Amino acid sequence: MTANAIVGLLSNFIWFVVGYQAYRNGQPFWWKPAALMLLMDLAFSLEAFDFPPFLEALDAHALWHAVTIPIITQWYDYLVKDAKWDSHLEQQRKD
């Protein structure tokens, strides 16, 4: 668990750097990687601070899976927009 937390935090740090570089390049949605990483850290707290099942059905792990669904869909949206932004910049450099 400790190793996974360390790797996750390092990954988050790298994505914060990516967001900062996007900010410096004028990307209009530069804030999204940082916001999504903070949300994922909050979701991880469900895993880190486990609790017994509620009504014998919902435990911390089940809730973790549920809250990561919208985060992942927004992450995919960011990756698509970022790729389009990068190709737009590349096209401007060629012109």
PDB file of C-alpha atoms in Angstrom:
ATOM      1  CA  MET A   1       0.000   0.000   0.000  1.00  0.00           C
ATOM      2  CA  THR A   2       2.834   2.410   0.847  1.00  0.00           C
ATOM      3  CA  ALA A   3       4.593   1.763  -2.461  1.00  0.00           C
ATOM      4  CA  ASN A   4       1.371   2.386  -4.389  1.00  0.00           C
ATOM      5  CA  ALA A   5       0.771   5.628  -2.491  1.00  0.00           C
ATOM      6  CA  ILE A   6       4.319   6.831  -3.239  1.00  0.00           C
ATOM      7  CA  VAL A   7       4.042   6.018  -6.946  1.00  0.00           C
ATOM      8  CA  GLY A   8       0.615   7.701  -7.066  1.00  0.00           C
ATOM      9  CA  LEU A   9       1.936  10.862  -5.414  1.00  0.00           C
ATOM     10  CA  LEU A  10       4.905  10.977  -7.801  1.00  0.00           C
ATOM     11  CA  SER A  11       2.524  10.581 -10.722  1.00  0.00           C
ATOM     12  CA  ASN A  12       0.377  13.409  -9.366  1.00  0.00           C
ATOM     13  CA  PHE A  13       3.422  15.640  -9.036  1.00  0.00           C
ATOM     14  CA  ILE A  14       4.321  14.983 -12.686  1.00  0.00           C
ATOM     15  CA  TRP A  15       0.778  15.868 -13.782  1.00  0.00           C
ATOM     16  CA  PHE A  16       0.938  19.083 -11.748  1.00  0.00           C
ATOM     17  CA  VAL A  17       4.104  19.936 -13.701  1.00  0.00           C
ATOM     18  CA  VAL A  18       2.269  19.157 -16.956  1.00  0.00           C
ATOM     19  CA  GLY A  19      -0.548  21.493 -15.899  1.00  0.00           C
ATOM     20  CA  TYR A  20       1.951  24.245 -15.094  1.00  0.00           C
ATOM     21  CA  GLN A  21       3.615  23.857 -18.496  1.00  0.00           C
ATOM     22  CA  ALA A  22       0.186  24.001 -20.157  1.00  0.00           C
ATOM     23  CA  TYR A  23      -0.521  27.205 -18.222  1.00  0.00           C
ATOM     24  CA  ARG A  24       2.748  28.725 -19.459  1.00  0.00           C
ATOM     25  CA  ASN A  25       1.863  27.723 -23.045  1.00  0.00           C
ATOM     26  CA  GLY A  26      -1.529  29.463 -22.829  1.00  0.00           C
ATOM     27  CA  GLN A  27      -3.671  26.329 -22.866  1.00  0.00           C
ATOM     28  CA  PRO A  28      -7.208  27.344 -21.830  1.00  0.00           C
ATOM     29  CA  PHE A  29      -7.860  24.161 -19.806  1.00  0.00           C
ATOM     30  CA  TRP A  30      -4.481  24.028 -18.011  1.00  0.00           C
ATOM     31  CA  TRP A  31      -6.164  23.638 -14.613  1.00  0.00           C
ATOM     32  CA  LYS A  32      -7.846  20.331 -15.399  1.00  0.00           C
ATOM     33  CA  PRO A  33      -4.927  17.920 -14.654  1.00  0.00           C
ATOM     34  CA  ALA A  34      -4.395  19.488 -11.224  1.00  0.00           C
ATOM     35  CA  ALA A  35      -8.094  19.463 -10.370  1.00  0.00           C
ATOM     36  CA  LEU A  36      -8.484  15.840 -11.453  1.00  0.00           C
ATOM     37  CA  MET A  37      -5.406  14.767  -9.509  1.00  0.00           C
ATOM     38  CA  LEU A  38      -6.768  16.428  -6.369  1.00  0.00           C
ATOM     39  CA  LEU A  39     -10.085  14.654  -6.870  1.00  0.00           C
ATOM     40  CA  MET A  40      -8.276  11.345  -7.376  1.00  0.00           C
ATOM     41  CA  ASP A  41      -6.336  11.943  -4.148  1.00  0.00           C
ATOM     42  CA  LEU A  42      -9.624  12.489  -2.333  1.00  0.00           C
ATOM     43  CA  ALA A  43     -10.958   9.286  -3.860  1.00  0.00           C
ATOM     44  CA  PHE A  44      -7.810   7.459  -2.751  1.00  0.00           C
ATOM     45  CA  SER A  45      -8.618   8.412   0.820  1.00  0.00           C
ATOM     46  CA  LEU A  46     -11.486   5.908   0.600  1.00  0.00           C
ATOM     47  CA  GLU A  47      -8.884   3.197  -0.011  1.00  0.00           C
ATOM     48  CA  ALA A  48      -6.382   4.471   2.535  1.00  0.00           C
ATOM     49  CA  PHE A  49      -8.909   4.968   5.348  1.00  0.00           C
ATOM     50  CA  ASP A  50     -10.914   1.792   4.903  1.00  0.00           C
ATOM     51  CA  PHE A  51     -14.141   1.336   6.843  1.00  0.00           C
ATOM     52  CA  PRO A  52     -16.509  -1.605   7.340  1.00  0.00           C
ATOM     53  CA  PRO A  53     -19.397  -2.121   4.934  1.00  0.00           C
ATOM     54  CA  PHE A  54     -22.414   0.117   5.305  1.00  0.00           C
ATOM     55  CA  LEU A  55     -25.681  -1.874   5.211  1.00  0.00           C
ATOM     56  CA  GLU A  56     -23.536  -4.915   4.357  1.00  0.00           C
ATOM     57  CA  ALA A  57     -23.212  -3.629   0.787  1.00  0.00           C
ATOM     58  CA  LEU A  58     -21.150  -0.473   0.429  1.00  0.00           C
ATOM     59  CA  ASP A  59     -17.605  -0.579   1.671  1.00  0.00           C
ATOM     60  CA  ALA A  60     -14.752   1.839   1.022  1.00  0.00           C
ATOM     61  CA  HIS A  61     -13.479  -0.095  -1.991  1.00  0.00           C
ATOM     62  CA  ALA A  62     -16.909  -0.137  -3.680  1.00  0.00           C
ATOM     63  CA  LEU A  63     -17.298   3.605  -3.125  1.00  0.00           C
ATOM     64  CA  TRP A  64     -13.787   4.182  -4.479  1.00  0.00           C
ATOM     65  CA  HIS A  65     -14.763   2.461  -7.717  1.00  0.00           C
ATOM     66  CA  ALA A  66     -17.942   4.522  -7.921  1.00  0.00           C
ATOM     67  CA  VAL A  67     -16.284   7.901  -7.413  1.00  0.00           C
ATOM     68  CA  THR A  68     -13.490   7.218  -9.914  1.00  0.00           C
ATOM     69  CA  ILE A  69     -15.951   6.795 -12.813  1.00  0.00           C
ATOM     70  CA  PRO A  70     -16.622  10.533 -13.370  1.00  0.00           C
ATOM     71  CA  ILE A  71     -12.970  11.364 -12.715  1.00  0.00           C
ATOM     72  CA  ILE A  72     -11.819   8.955 -15.428  1.00  0.00           C
ATOM     73  CA  THR A  73     -14.352  10.268 -17.949  1.00  0.00           C
ATOM     74  CA  GLN A  74     -13.133  13.824 -17.322  1.00  0.00           C
ATOM     75  CA  TRP A  75      -9.529  12.634 -17.562  1.00  0.00           C
ATOM     76  CA  TYR A  76     -10.226  11.142 -20.995  1.00  0.00           C
ATOM     77  CA  ASP A  77     -11.883  14.410 -22.042  1.00  0.00           C
ATOM     78  CA  TYR A  78      -8.774  16.299 -20.959  1.00  0.00           C
ATOM     79  CA  LEU A  79      -6.442  13.964 -22.880  1.00  0.00           C
ATOM     80  CA  VAL A  80      -8.475  14.418 -26.077  1.00  0.00           C
ATOM     81  CA  LYS A  81      -8.513  18.223 -25.709  1.00  0.00           C
ATOM     82  CA  ASP A  82      -4.794  18.243 -24.917  1.00  0.00           C
ATOM     83  CA  ALA A  83      -3.994  16.213 -28.029  1.00  0.00           C
ATOM     84  CA  LYS A  84      -6.092  18.562 -30.171  1.00  0.00           C
ATOM     85  CA  TRP A  85      -4.374  21.575 -28.585  1.00  0.00           C
ATOM     86  CA  ASP A  86      -0.932  20.089 -29.289  1.00  0.00           C
ATOM     87  CA  SER A  87      -1.812  19.350 -32.911  1.00  0.00           C
ATOM     88  CA  HIS A  88      -3.165  22.912 -33.244  1.00  0.00           C
ATOM     89  CA  LEU A  89       0.156  24.310 -31.970  1.00  0.00           C
ATOM     90  CA  GLU A  90       2.091  22.028 -34.297  1.00  0.00           C
ATOM     91  CA  GLN A  91       0.005  23.227 -37.248  1.00  0.00           C
ATOM     92  CA  GLN A  92       0.710  26.868 -36.308  1.00  0.00           C
ATOM     93  CA  ARG A  93       4.449  26.175 -36.233  1.00  0.00           C
ATOM     94  CA  LYS A  94       4.305  24.733 -39.754  1.00  0.00           C
ATOM     95  CA  ASP A  95       2.433  27.736 -41.189  1.00  0.00           C
TER      96      ASP A  95
END
